[in-house]
mmCIF file of C-alpha atoms in Angstrom:
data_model
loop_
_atom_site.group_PDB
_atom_site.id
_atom_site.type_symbol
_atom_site.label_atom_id
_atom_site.label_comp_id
_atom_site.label_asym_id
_atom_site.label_seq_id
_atom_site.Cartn_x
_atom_site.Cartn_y
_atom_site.Cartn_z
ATOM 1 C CA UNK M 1150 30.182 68.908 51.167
ATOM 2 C CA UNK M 1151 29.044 71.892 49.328
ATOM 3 C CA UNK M 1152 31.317 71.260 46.570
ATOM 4 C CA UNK M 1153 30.039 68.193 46.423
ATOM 5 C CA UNK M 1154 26.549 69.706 46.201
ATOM 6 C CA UNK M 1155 28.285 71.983 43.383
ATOM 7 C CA UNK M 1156 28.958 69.404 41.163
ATOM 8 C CA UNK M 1157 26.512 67.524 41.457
ATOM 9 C CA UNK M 1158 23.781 70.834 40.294
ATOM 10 C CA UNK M 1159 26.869 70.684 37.374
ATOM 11 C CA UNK M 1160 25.532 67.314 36.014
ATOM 12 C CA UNK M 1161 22.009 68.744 35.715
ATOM 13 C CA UNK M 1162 23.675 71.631 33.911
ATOM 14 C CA UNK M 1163 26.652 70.325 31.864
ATOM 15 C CA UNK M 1164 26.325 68.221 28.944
ATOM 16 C CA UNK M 1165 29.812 68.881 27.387
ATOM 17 C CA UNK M 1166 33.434 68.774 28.235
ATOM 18 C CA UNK M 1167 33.400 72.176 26.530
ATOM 19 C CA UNK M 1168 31.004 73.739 28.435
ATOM 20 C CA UNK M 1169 32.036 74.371 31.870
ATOM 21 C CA UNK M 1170 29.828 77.493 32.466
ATOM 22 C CA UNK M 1171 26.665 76.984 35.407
ATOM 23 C CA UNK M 1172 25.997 78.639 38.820
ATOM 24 C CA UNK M 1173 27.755 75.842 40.474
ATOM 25 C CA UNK M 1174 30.813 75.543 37.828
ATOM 26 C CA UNK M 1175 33.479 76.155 40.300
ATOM 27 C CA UNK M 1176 37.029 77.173 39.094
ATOM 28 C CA UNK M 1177 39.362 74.714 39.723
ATOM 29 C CA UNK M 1178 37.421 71.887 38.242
ATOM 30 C CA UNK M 1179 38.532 70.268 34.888
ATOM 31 C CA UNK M 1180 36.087 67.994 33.489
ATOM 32 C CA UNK M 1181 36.886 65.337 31.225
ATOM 33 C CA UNK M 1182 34.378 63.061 30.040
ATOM 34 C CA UNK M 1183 30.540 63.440 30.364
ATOM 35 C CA UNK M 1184 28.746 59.896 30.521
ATOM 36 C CA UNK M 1185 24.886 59.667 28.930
ATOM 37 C CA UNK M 1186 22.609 56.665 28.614
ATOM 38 C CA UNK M 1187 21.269 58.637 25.154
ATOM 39 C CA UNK M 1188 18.600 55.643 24.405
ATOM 40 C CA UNK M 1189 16.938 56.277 27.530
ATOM 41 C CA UNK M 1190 14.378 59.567 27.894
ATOM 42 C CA UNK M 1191 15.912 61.472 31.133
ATOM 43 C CA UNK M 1192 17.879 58.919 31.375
ATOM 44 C CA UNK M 1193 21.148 58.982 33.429
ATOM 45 C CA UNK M 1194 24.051 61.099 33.206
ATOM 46 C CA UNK M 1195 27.575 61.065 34.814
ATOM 47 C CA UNK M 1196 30.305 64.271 35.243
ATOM 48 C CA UNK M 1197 33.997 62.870 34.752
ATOM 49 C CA UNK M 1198 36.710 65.073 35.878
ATOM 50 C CA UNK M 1199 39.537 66.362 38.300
ATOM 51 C CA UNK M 1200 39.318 68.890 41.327
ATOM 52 C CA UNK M 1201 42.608 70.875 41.464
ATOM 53 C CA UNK M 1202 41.491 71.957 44.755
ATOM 54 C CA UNK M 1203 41.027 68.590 46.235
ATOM 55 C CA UNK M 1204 43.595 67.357 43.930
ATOM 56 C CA UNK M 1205 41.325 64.387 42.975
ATOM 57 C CA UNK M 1206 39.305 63.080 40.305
ATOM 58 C CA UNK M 1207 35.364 63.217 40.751
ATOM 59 C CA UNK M 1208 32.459 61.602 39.504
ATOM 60 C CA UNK M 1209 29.210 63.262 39.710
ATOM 61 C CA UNK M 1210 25.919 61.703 38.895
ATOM 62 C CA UNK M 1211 22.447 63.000 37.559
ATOM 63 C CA UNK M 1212 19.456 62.609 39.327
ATOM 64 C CA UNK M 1213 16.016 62.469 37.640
ATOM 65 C CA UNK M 1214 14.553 65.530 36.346
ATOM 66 C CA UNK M 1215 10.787 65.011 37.008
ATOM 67 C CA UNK M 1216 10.811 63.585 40.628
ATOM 68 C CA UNK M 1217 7.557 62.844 40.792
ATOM 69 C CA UNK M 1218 6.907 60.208 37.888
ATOM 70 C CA UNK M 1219 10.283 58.937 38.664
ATOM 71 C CA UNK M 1220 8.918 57.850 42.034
ATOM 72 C CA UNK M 1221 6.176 56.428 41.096
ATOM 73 C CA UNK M 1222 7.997 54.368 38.666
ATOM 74 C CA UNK M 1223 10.590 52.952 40.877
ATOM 75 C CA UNK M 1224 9.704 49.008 40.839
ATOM 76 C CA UNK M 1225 11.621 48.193 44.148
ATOM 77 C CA UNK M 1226 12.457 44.575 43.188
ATOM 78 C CA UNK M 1227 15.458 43.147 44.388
ATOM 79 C CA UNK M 1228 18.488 42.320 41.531
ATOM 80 C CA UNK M 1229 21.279 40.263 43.166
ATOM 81 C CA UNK M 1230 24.067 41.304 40.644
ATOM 82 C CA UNK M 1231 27.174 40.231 42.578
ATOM 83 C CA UNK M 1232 29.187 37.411 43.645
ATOM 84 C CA UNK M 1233 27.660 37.094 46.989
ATOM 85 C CA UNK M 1234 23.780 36.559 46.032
ATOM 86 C CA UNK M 1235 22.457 37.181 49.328
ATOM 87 C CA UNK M 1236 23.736 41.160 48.551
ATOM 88 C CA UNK M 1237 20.879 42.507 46.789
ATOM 89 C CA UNK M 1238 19.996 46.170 45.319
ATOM 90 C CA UNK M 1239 16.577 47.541 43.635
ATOM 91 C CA UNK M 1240 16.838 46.503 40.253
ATOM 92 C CA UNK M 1241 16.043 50.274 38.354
ATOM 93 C CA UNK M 1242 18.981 52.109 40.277
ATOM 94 C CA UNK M 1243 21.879 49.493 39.411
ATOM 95 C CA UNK M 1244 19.780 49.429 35.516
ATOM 96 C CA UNK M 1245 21.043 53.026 35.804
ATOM 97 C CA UNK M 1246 24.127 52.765 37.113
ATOM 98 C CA UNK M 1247 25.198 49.281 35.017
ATOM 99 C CA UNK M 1248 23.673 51.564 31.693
ATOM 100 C CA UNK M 1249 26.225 54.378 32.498
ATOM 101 C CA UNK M 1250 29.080 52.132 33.074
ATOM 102 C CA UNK M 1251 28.337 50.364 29.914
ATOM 103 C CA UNK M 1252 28.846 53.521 28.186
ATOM 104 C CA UNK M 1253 32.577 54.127 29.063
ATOM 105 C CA UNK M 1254 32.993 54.913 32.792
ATOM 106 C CA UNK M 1255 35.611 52.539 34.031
ATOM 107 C CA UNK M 1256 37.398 54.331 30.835
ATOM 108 C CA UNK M 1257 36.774 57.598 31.414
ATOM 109 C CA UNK M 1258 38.106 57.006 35.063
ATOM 110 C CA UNK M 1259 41.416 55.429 33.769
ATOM 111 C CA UNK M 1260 42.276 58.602 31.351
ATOM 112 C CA UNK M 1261 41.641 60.781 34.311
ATOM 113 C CA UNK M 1262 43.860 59.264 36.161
ATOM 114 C CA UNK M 1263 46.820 58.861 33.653
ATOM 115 C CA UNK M 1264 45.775 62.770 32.870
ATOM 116 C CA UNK M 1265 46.283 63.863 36.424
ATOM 117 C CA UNK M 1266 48.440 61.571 38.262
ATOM 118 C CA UNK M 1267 45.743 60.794 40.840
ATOM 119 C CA UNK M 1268 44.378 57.930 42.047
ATOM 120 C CA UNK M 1269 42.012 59.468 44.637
ATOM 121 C CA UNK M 1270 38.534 59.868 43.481
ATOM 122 C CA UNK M 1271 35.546 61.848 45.185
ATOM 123 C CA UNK M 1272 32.019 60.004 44.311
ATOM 124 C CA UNK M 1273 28.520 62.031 44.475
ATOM 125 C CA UNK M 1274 24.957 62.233 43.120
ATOM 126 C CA UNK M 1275 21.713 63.381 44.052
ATOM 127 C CA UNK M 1276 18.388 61.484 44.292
ATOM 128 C CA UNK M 1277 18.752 58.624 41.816
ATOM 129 C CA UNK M 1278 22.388 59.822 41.013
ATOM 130 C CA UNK M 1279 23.122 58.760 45.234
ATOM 131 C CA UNK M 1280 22.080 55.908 44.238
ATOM 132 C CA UNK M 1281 24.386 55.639 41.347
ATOM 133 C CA UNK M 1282 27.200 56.771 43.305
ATOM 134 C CA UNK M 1283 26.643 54.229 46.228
ATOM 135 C CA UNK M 1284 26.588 51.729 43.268
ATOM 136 C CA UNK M 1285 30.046 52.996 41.802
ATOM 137 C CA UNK M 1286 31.869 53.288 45.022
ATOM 138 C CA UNK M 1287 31.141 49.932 46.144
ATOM 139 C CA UNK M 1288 32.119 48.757 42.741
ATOM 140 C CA UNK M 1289 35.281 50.522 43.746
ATOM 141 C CA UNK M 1290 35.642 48.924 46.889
ATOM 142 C CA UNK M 1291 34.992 45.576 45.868
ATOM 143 C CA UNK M 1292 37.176 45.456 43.125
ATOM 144 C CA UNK M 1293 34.646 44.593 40.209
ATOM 145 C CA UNK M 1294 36.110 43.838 36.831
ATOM 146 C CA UNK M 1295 36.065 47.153 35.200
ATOM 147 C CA UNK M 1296 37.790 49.226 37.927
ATOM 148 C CA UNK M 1297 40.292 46.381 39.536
ATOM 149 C CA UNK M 1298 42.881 47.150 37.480
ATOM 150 C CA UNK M 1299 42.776 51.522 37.999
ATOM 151 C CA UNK M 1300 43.922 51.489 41.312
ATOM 152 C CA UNK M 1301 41.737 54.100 43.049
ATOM 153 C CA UNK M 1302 40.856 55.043 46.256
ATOM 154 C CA UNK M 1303 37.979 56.468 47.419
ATOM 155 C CA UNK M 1304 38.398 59.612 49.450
ATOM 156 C CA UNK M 1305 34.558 59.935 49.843
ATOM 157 C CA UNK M 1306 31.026 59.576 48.739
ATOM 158 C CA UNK M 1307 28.516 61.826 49.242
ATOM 159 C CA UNK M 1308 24.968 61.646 48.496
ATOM 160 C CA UNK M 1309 22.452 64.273 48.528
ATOM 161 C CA UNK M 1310 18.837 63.415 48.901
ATOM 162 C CA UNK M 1311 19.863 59.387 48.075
ATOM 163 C CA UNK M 1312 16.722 56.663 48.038
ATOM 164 C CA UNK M 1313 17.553 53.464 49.727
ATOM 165 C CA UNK M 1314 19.850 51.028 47.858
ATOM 166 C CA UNK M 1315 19.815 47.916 48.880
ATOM 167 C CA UNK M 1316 18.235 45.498 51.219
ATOM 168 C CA UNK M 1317 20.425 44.443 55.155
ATOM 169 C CA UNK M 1318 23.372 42.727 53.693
ATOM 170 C CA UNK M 1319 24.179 45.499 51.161
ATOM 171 C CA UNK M 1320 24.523 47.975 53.368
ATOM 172 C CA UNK M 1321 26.552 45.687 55.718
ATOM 173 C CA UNK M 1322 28.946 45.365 52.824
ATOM 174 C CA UNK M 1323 29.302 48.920 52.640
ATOM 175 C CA UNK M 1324 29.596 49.978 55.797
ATOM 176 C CA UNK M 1325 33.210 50.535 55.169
ATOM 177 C CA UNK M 1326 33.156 53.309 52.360
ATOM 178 C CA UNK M 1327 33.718 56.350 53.458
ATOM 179 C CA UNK M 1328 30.227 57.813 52.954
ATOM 180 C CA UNK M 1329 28.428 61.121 54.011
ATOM 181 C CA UNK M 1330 24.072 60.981 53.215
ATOM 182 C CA UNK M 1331 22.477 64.183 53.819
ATOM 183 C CA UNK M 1332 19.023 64.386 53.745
ATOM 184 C CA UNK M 1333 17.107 67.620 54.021
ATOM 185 C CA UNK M 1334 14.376 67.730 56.320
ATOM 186 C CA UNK M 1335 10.964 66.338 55.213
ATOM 187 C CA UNK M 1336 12.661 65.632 51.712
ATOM 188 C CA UNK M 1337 10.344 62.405 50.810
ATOM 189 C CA UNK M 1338 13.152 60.210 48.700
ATOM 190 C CA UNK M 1339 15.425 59.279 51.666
ATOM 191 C CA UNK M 1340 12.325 57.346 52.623
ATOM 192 C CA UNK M 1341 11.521 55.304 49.447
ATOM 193 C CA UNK M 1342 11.708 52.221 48.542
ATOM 194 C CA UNK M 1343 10.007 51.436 51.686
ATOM 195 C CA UNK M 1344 11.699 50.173 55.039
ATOM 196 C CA UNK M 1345 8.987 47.165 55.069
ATOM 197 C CA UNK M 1346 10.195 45.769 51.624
ATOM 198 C CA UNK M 1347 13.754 44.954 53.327
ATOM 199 C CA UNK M 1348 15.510 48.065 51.789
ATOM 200 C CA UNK M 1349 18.164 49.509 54.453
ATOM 201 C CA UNK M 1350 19.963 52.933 53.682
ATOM 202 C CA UNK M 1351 23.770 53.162 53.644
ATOM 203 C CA UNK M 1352 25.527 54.749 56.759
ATOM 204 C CA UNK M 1353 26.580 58.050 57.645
ATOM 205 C CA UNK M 1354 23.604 60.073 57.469
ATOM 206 C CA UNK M 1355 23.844 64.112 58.524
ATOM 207 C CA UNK M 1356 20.323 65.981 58.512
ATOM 208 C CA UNK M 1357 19.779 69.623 57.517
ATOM 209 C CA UNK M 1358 17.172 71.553 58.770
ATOM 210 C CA UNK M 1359 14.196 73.129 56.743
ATOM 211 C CA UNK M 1360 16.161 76.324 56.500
ATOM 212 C CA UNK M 1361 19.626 74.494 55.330
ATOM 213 C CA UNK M 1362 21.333 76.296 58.652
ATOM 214 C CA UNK M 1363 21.766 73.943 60.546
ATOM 215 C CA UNK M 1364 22.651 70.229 60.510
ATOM 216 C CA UNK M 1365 22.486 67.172 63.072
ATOM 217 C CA UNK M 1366 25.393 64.155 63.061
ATOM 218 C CA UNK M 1367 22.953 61.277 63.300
ATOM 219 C CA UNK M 1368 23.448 57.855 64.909
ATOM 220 C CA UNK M 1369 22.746 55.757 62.150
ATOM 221 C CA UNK M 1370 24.271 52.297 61.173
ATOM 222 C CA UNK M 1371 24.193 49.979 58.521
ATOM 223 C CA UNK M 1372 21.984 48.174 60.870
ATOM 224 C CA UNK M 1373 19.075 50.685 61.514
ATOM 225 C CA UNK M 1374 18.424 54.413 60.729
ATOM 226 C CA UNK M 1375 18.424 57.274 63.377
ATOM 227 C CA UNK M 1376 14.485 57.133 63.936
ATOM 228 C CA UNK M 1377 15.725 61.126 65.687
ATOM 229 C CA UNK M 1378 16.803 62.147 61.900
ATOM 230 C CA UNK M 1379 15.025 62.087 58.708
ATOM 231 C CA UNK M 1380 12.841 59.038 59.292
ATOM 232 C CA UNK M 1381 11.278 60.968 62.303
ATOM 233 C CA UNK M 1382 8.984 62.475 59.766
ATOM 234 C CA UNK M 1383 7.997 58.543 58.779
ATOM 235 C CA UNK M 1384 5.676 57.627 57.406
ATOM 236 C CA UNK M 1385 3.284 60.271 56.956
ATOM 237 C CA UNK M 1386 5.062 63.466 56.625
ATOM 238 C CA UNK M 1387 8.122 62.846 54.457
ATOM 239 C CA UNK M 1388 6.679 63.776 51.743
ATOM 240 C CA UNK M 1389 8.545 67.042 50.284
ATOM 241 C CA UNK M 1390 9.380 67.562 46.574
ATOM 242 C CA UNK M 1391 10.648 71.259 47.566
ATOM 243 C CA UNK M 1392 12.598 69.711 50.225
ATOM 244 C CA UNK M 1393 14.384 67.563 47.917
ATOM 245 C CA UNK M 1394 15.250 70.209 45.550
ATOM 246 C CA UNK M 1395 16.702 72.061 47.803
ATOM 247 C CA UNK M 1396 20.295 71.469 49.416
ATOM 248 C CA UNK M 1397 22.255 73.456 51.040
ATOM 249 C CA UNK M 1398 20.557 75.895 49.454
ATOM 250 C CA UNK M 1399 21.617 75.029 46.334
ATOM 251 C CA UNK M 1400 18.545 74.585 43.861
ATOM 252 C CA UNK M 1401 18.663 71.266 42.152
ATOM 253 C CA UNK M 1402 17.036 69.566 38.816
ATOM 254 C CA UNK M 1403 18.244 71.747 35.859
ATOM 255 C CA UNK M 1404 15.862 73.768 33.739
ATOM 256 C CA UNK M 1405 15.961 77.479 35.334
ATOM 257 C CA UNK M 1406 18.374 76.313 38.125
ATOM 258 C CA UNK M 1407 21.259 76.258 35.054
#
């Protein structure tokens, strides 16, 4: 998990296959292909590579870098982009995730792959960049066009400080990725868009404390959160920016963190 939360500080850091030098750049780590949506201001970014010590490729998306408007500009209307239209996600995170993959990831995957010989893949993100990688694993999983034909398998997803997806039936559908959310304490984006709009967060979450020292394996489905977890602090006091830059005690969102 904390390399996870590594590379995922990385994609605030890193915006060049040539520049593998942050606080979080651990050794081991080759990275291939970075991924931008360039006509977009802060718009998304994605970390293509291979983990020698995991021995598997990795994708590691960027969340937004000023939290605040970005909340307030989530629209939290439902797109229904798949085959089964009663599957539905907000419509800004998969514009994200559909503008990145537009821009070459399915290919940047593939030349991984035939780089390294491996067809595992480890999928993370924080804030919108969970969001994104919920998107791309159950892309994955699915078998959508672009990544039917690579052959991977998912050896996990893990999302740090993730919004809500998608409404019931998405997370139904993805109940079966092999998914980790941690959420930090009163960390306020685990808790938007809002529960009364339909939106349903992905299974398995695991809650850190306020300190980042401890952690609590929450009952959670796809069905329902674990109201003994992060939504506890629902609805009033979820409401930490600090929280959400924080995890593991890793600092998060670029700028002075790099």
């Amino acid at each position: 998990t904390r390399r996870c939360a590594h590379l995922h500080l990385a994609s605030y850091c890193v915006d060049s296959t040539t520049s593998w030098s942050c606080p979080t750049c651990d050794s081991g780590v080759t990275l291939t292909a970075v991924i931008e949506d360039s006509g977009v201001l802060d718009g998304g970014r994605a970390l293509v590579g291979y983990d020698a010590n995991h021995e598997s490729l990795f994708v590691a998306f960027r969340g937004s870098s000023n939290i605040k408007n970005w909340i307030d500009n989530i629209n939290a209307f439902f797109t229904s982009p798949y085959p089964d239209a009663t599957v539905k996600v907000e419509g800004g995170f998969y514009s994200e995730y559909s503008d990145l993959a537009k821009e070459g990831l399915a290919t940047a995957l593939a030349e991984a792959k035939s780089t390294y010989g491996s067809s595992n893949v480890v999928i993370t993100g924080h804030s919108s960049g969970g969001a994104c990688a919920t998107l791309l694993a159950y892309d994955i999983y699915r078998g959508a066009d672009d990544y039917a034909s690579l052959g991977l398998s998912i050896r996990s997803v893990t999302t740090f400080g993730s919004p809500r997806v998608g409404n019931y039936e998405f997370a139904q559908a993805s109940a079966a990725l092999p998914s980790v959310r941690v959420t930090h304490w009163y960390d306020i984006v685990p808790h938007v868009p809002m529960e009364w709009l339909g939106y349903h967060h992905v299974e398995s979450e695991v809650w850190y404390n306020s300190a980042n020292t401890g952690y609590t394996l929450c009952s959670d489905s796809a069905s329902g959160e674990d109201d003994s977890c992060s939504n506890s602090c629902s609805p009033f006091s979820c409401t930490s920016v600090d929280d959400h830059l924080n995890y593991l005690g890793v600092a998060m969102g670029g700028g002075s963190n790099c």
